[in-house]
Amino acid sequence: MTSTAPQGRSAGKFHLAFIFNFTPDDWQGPFGTGGSPWDGKFHTEVAQALERACFDYVIVEDKLMVPESYGGSAEAALKQAMVVPKHDPVPLAVAMGVATSRLGIVATLSTLAYPPFMTARLSSTLDSMLGGRFGWNIVTSAEDLAAQNFGLDKLPPRDVRYEMADEYVDVVKQLFASWDADAVVLDREKGVYADHTKVRPIHFKGKYFQVRGPLNTVPSPQHRPAFVQAGASPRGRAFAARNADSIIAIANGVEGMKQFREDVRAHAKDQGRDPDTIKTLFCVTPVLGETEQDAREKQARMVSSPQFIQDILAQTSALTEIDFAQFDLDEPLPRRLETNGEQGSLDQLQQWGSGKTLRELVIDAAGGLVSSVDLVGTPDQVAERMGEVMEEVGGDGFMITTPLLRLNRRYIAEVTDGLVPALQRRGLTRSAYTPGNTLRQNLLEF
Ligand SMILES: Cc1cc2nc3c(=O)[nH]c(=O)nc-3n(C[C@H](O)[C@H](O)[C@H](O)COP(=O)(O)O)c2cc1C
């Protein structure tokens, strides 16, 4: 325990969300589907299981390139199905959304790739189709290779990306507001579908975007669908604190989590927002077993495999565009590495100054690159620990993910039928959805 009390209300109940990608599942593993879940059914079933466990939302990540950073070629990424191949998140979000009725569905749309009008229209349409359960994961993209798919030679520097994204989000919000909530009147007697005095152009002319408006779809149940963001740099956190209803974060241990959340809350206050309206969810990858020893052995088996080490490095190369194949596994990294891409994921791995060899760093990052705190044990032990961690951090919840983002049904069952019931027994997470709530209302509930 630390001496300073966490800010905001005490943890009490906390939120759960789940992130997974759409590359093949754990295709080589004994519990995988064999690698061809391209019809969307696997993902739909996962969404249904998460809804049964009362998760607030599932997030569909996205990347827009075939990585070539590791070893200077696409071989590692394609051979191991790492980051690629993947499906487009939007149709998958629709499939998952129509197969569920309470779970929030969050899809990633990059400000680099979609014109703001299209993002606003897509998000609004999805929010209408899903009865107020849609969220937009706002990313700026972080790879030159992605930028080259959209007419650029190089990714703009991070500060410019966020400056563009600030303006982009303003446009999107103005487009949502271009229809008053009550613009659709459906007056059969007068023969009026929508009141034209309640629908206005926005005439937006900024540094980067020019959009006339209004939007050409109806206001959705949330009117402004929920916004999710994962900025880790100081600039990224400021952006998230300005715009997000929920933030996905990776931090180093309990102290790091607490600092991250307090930093976000301070930024939010600076911008005149109530910090309790932003829910920071920390990425964790629980390793669950029937006994503690079972879970520890499972983790040890996973991290000691040479394939695991190579996969983690190939994934890190993809996210940072730094070639990790160039470094000796049994030496410390030669210098502190920097990227215009995902610096947070990089820092999580490199633990600069620790003196550890690259192999040790990877093994340390055992749960993939996405574990803020180690959670290894039986469902009851892990649930207990999650409660303690949230109590110390002050809130707001966890984003559960998978080692290397490779999923199989067994892992989902361990989480939804082992861990979540243990959390619910302790009153730590939701055991039922409040009928009629939108995603944002679910997030604001506690
Ligand atoms: C859990 C998590 C999921 C993310 N998902 C995506 C994603 O789907 N697509 C993407 O382009 N970036 C994704 N990012 C990257 C973030 O949008 C952001 O670029 C990154 O965290 C680095 O922060 P920074 O941009 O402030 O440096 C993700 C980051 C985290 C931590």
JSON list of N, CA and C in Angstrom, two decimals, residues 325-351:
[
{"chain": "A", "resi": 325, "resn": "ALA", "atom": "N", "xyz": [14.99, -7.92, -34.52]},
{"chain": "A", "resi": 325, "resn": "ALA", "atom": "CA", "xyz": [15.83, -9.06, -34.92]},
{"chain": "A", "resi": 325, "resn": "ALA", "atom": "C", "xyz": [17.31, -8.66, -34.87]},
{"chain": "A", "resi": 326, "resn": "GLN", "atom": "N", "xyz": [17.58, -7.35, -34.86]},
{"chain": "A", "resi": 326, "resn": "GLN", "atom": "CA", "xyz": [18.98, -6.91, -34.87]},
{"chain": "A", "resi": 326, "resn": "GLN", "atom": "C", "xyz": [19.65, -7.03, -33.50]},
{"chain": "A", "resi": 327, "resn": "PHE", "atom": "N", "xyz": [18.89, -7.21, -32.42]},
{"chain": "A", "resi": 327, "resn": "PHE", "atom": "CA", "xyz": [19.48, -7.19, -31.09]},
{"chain": "A", "resi": 327, "resn": "PHE", "atom": "C", "xyz": [19.78, -8.60, -30.58]},
{"chain": "A", "resi": 328, "resn": "ASP", "atom": "N", "xyz": [20.87, -8.71, -29.81]},
{"chain": "A", "resi": 328, "resn": "ASP", "atom": "CA", "xyz": [21.25, -9.98, -29.20]},
{"chain": "A", "resi": 328, "resn": "ASP", "atom": "C", "xyz": [20.30, -10.27, -28.03]},
{"chain": "A", "resi": 329, "resn": "LEU", "atom": "N", "xyz": [19.71, -11.47, -28.06]},
{"chain": "A", "resi": 329, "resn": "LEU", "atom": "CA", "xyz": [18.74, -11.82, -27.01]},
{"chain": "A", "resi": 329, "resn": "LEU", "atom": "C", "xyz": [19.37, -11.87, -25.63]},
{"chain": "A", "resi": 330, "resn": "ASP", "atom": "N", "xyz": [20.68, -12.16, -25.58]},
{"chain": "A", "resi": 330, "resn": "ASP", "atom": "CA", "xyz": [21.31, -12.35, -24.27]},
{"chain": "A", "resi": 330, "resn": "ASP", "atom": "C", "xyz": [22.15, -11.15, -23.82]},
{"chain": "A", "resi": 331, "resn": "GLU", "atom": "N", "xyz": [21.87, -10.00, -24.42]},
{"chain": "A", "resi": 331, "resn": "GLU", "atom": "CA", "xyz": [22.50, -8.74, -24.01]},
{"chain": "A", "resi": 331, "resn": "GLU", "atom": "C", "xyz": [21.39, -7.73, -23.68]},
{"chain": "A", "resi": 332, "resn": "PRO", "atom": "N", "xyz": [21.72, -6.75, -22.83]},
{"chain": "A", "resi": 332, "resn": "PRO", "atom": "CA", "xyz": [20.74, -5.65, -22.66]},
{"chain": "A", "resi": 332, "resn": "PRO", "atom": "C", "xyz": [20.62, -4.87, -23.96]},
{"chain": "A", "resi": 333, "resn": "LEU", "atom": "N", "xyz": [19.55, -4.14, -24.12]},
{"chain": "A", "resi": 333, "resn": "LEU", "atom": "CA", "xyz": [19.40, -3.30, -25.31]},
{"chain": "A", "resi": 333, "resn": "LEU", "atom": "C", "xyz": [20.52, -2.25, -25.32]},
{"chain": "A", "resi": 334, "resn": "PRO", "atom": "N", "xyz": [21.08, -1.94, -26.49]},
{"chain": "A", "resi": 334, "resn": "PRO", "atom": "CA", "xyz": [22.24, -1.04, -26.52]},
{"chain": "A", "resi": 334, "resn": "PRO", "atom": "C", "xyz": [21.92, 0.41, -26.18]},
{"chain": "A", "resi": 335, "resn": "ARG", "atom": "N", "xyz": [20.67, 0.82, -26.33]},
{"chain": "A", "resi": 335, "resn": "ARG", "atom": "CA", "xyz": [20.32, 2.21, -26.04]},
{"chain": "A", "resi": 335, "resn": "ARG", "atom": "C", "xyz": [18.82, 2.27, -25.76]},
{"chain": "A", "resi": 336, "resn": "ARG", "atom": "N", "xyz": [18.39, 3.40, -25.18]},
{"chain": "A", "resi": 336, "resn": "ARG", "atom": "CA", "xyz": [16.95, 3.56, -24.97]},
{"chain": "A", "resi": 336, "resn": "ARG", "atom": "C", "xyz": [16.30, 3.79, -26.32]},
{"chain": "A", "resi": 337, "resn": "LEU", "atom": "N", "xyz": [15.33, 2.95, -26.65]},
{"chain": "A", "resi": 337, "resn": "LEU", "atom": "CA", "xyz": [14.73, 3.01, -27.98]},
{"chain": "A", "resi": 337, "resn": "LEU", "atom": "C", "xyz": [13.56, 3.98, -28.00]},
{"chain": "A", "resi": 338, "resn": "GLU", "atom": "N", "xyz": [13.44, 4.67, -29.12]},
{"chain": "A", "resi": 338, "resn": "GLU", "atom": "CA", "xyz": [12.33, 5.61, -29.28]},
{"chain": "A", "resi": 338, "resn": "GLU", "atom": "C", "xyz": [11.62, 5.36, -30.59]},
{"chain": "A", "resi": 339, "resn": "THR", "atom": "N", "xyz": [10.34, 5.63, -30.60]},
{"chain": "A", "resi": 339, "resn": "THR", "atom": "CA", "xyz": [9.56, 5.42, -31.82]},
{"chain": "A", "resi": 339, "resn": "THR", "atom": "C", "xyz": [8.53, 6.54, -31.97]},
{"chain": "A", "resi": 340, "resn": "ASN", "atom": "N", "xyz": [8.20, 6.81, -33.21]},
{"chain": "A", "resi": 340, "resn": "ASN", "atom": "CA", "xyz": [7.08, 7.71, -33.49]},
{"chain": "A", "resi": 340, "resn": "ASN", "atom": "C", "xyz": [5.78, 6.92, -33.40]},
{"chain": "A", "resi": 341, "resn": "GLY", "atom": "N", "xyz": [5.91, 5.59, -33.20]},
{"chain": "A", "resi": 341, "resn": "GLY", "atom": "CA", "xyz": [4.75, 4.71, -33.07]},
{"chain": "A", "resi": 341, "resn": "GLY", "atom": "C", "xyz": [4.35, 4.53, -31.62]},
{"chain": "A", "resi": 342, "resn": "GLU", "atom": "N", "xyz": [4.16, 3.28, -31.19]},
{"chain": "A", "resi": 342, "resn": "GLU", "atom": "CA", "xyz": [3.62, 3.03, -29.85]},
{"chain": "A", "resi": 342, "resn": "GLU", "atom": "C", "xyz": [4.73, 3.05, -28.79]},
{"chain": "A", "resi": 343, "resn": "GLN", "atom": "N", "xyz": [5.06, 4.25, -28.32]},
{"chain": "A", "resi": 343, "resn": "GLN", "atom": "CA", "xyz": [6.13, 4.40, -27.33]},
{"chain": "A", "resi": 343, "resn": "GLN", "atom": "C", "xyz": [5.77, 3.69, -26.01]},
{"chain": "A", "resi": 344, "resn": "GLY", "atom": "N", "xyz": [4.50, 3.73, -25.66]},
{"chain": "A", "resi": 344, "resn": "GLY", "atom": "CA", "xyz": [4.07, 3.12, -24.39]},
{"chain": "A", "resi": 344, "resn": "GLY", "atom": "C", "xyz": [4.34, 1.62, -24.37]},
{"chain": "A", "resi": 345, "resn": "SER", "atom": "N", "xyz": [4.01, 0.94, -25.46]},
{"chain": "A", "resi": 345, "resn": "SER", "atom": "CA", "xyz": [4.26, -0.51, -25.54]},
{"chain": "A", "resi": 345, "resn": "SER", "atom": "C", "xyz": [5.77, -0.76, -25.49]},
{"chain": "A", "resi": 346, "resn": "LEU", "atom": "N", "xyz": [6.51, 0.13, -26.14]},
{"chain": "A", "resi": 346, "resn": "LEU", "atom": "CA", "xyz": [7.96, -0.02, -26.17]},
{"chain": "A", "resi": 346, "resn": "LEU", "atom": "C", "xyz": [8.55, 0.15, -24.77]},
{"chain": "A", "resi": 347, "resn": "ASP", "atom": "N", "xyz": [8.09, 1.18, -24.07]},
{"chain": "A", "resi": 347, "resn": "ASP", "atom": "CA", "xyz": [8.62, 1.42, -22.72]},
{"chain": "A", "resi": 347, "resn": "ASP", "atom": "C", "xyz": [8.28, 0.27, -21.78]},
{"chain": "A", "resi": 348, "resn": "GLN", "atom": "N", "xyz": [7.10, -0.28, -21.97]},
{"chain": "A", "resi": 348, "resn": "GLN", "atom": "CA", "xyz": [6.66, -1.40, -21.14]},
{"chain": "A", "resi": 348, "resn": "GLN", "atom": "C", "xyz": [7.65, -2.55, -21.30]},
{"chain": "A", "resi": 349, "resn": "LEU", "atom": "N", "xyz": [8.12, -2.76, -22.51]},
{"chain": "A", "resi": 349, "resn": "LEU", "atom": "CA", "xyz": [9.05, -3.85, -22.76]},
{"chain": "A", "resi": 349, "resn": "LEU", "atom": "C", "xyz": [10.45, -3.49, -22.31]},
{"chain": "A", "resi": 350, "resn": "GLN", "atom": "N", "xyz": [10.93, -2.30, -22.66]},
{"chain": "A", "resi": 350, "resn": "GLN", "atom": "CA", "xyz": [12.38, -2.08, -22.53]},
{"chain": "A", "resi": 350, "resn": "GLN", "atom": "C", "xyz": [12.85, -1.79, -21.10]},
{"chain": "A", "resi": 351, "resn": "GLN", "atom": "N", "xyz": [11.93, -1.36, -20.21]},
{"chain": "A", "resi": 351, "resn": "GLN", "atom": "CA", "xyz": [12.31, -1.10, -18.81]},
{"chain": "A", "resi": 351, "resn": "GLN", "atom": "C", "xyz": [13.72, -0.51, -18.75]}
]
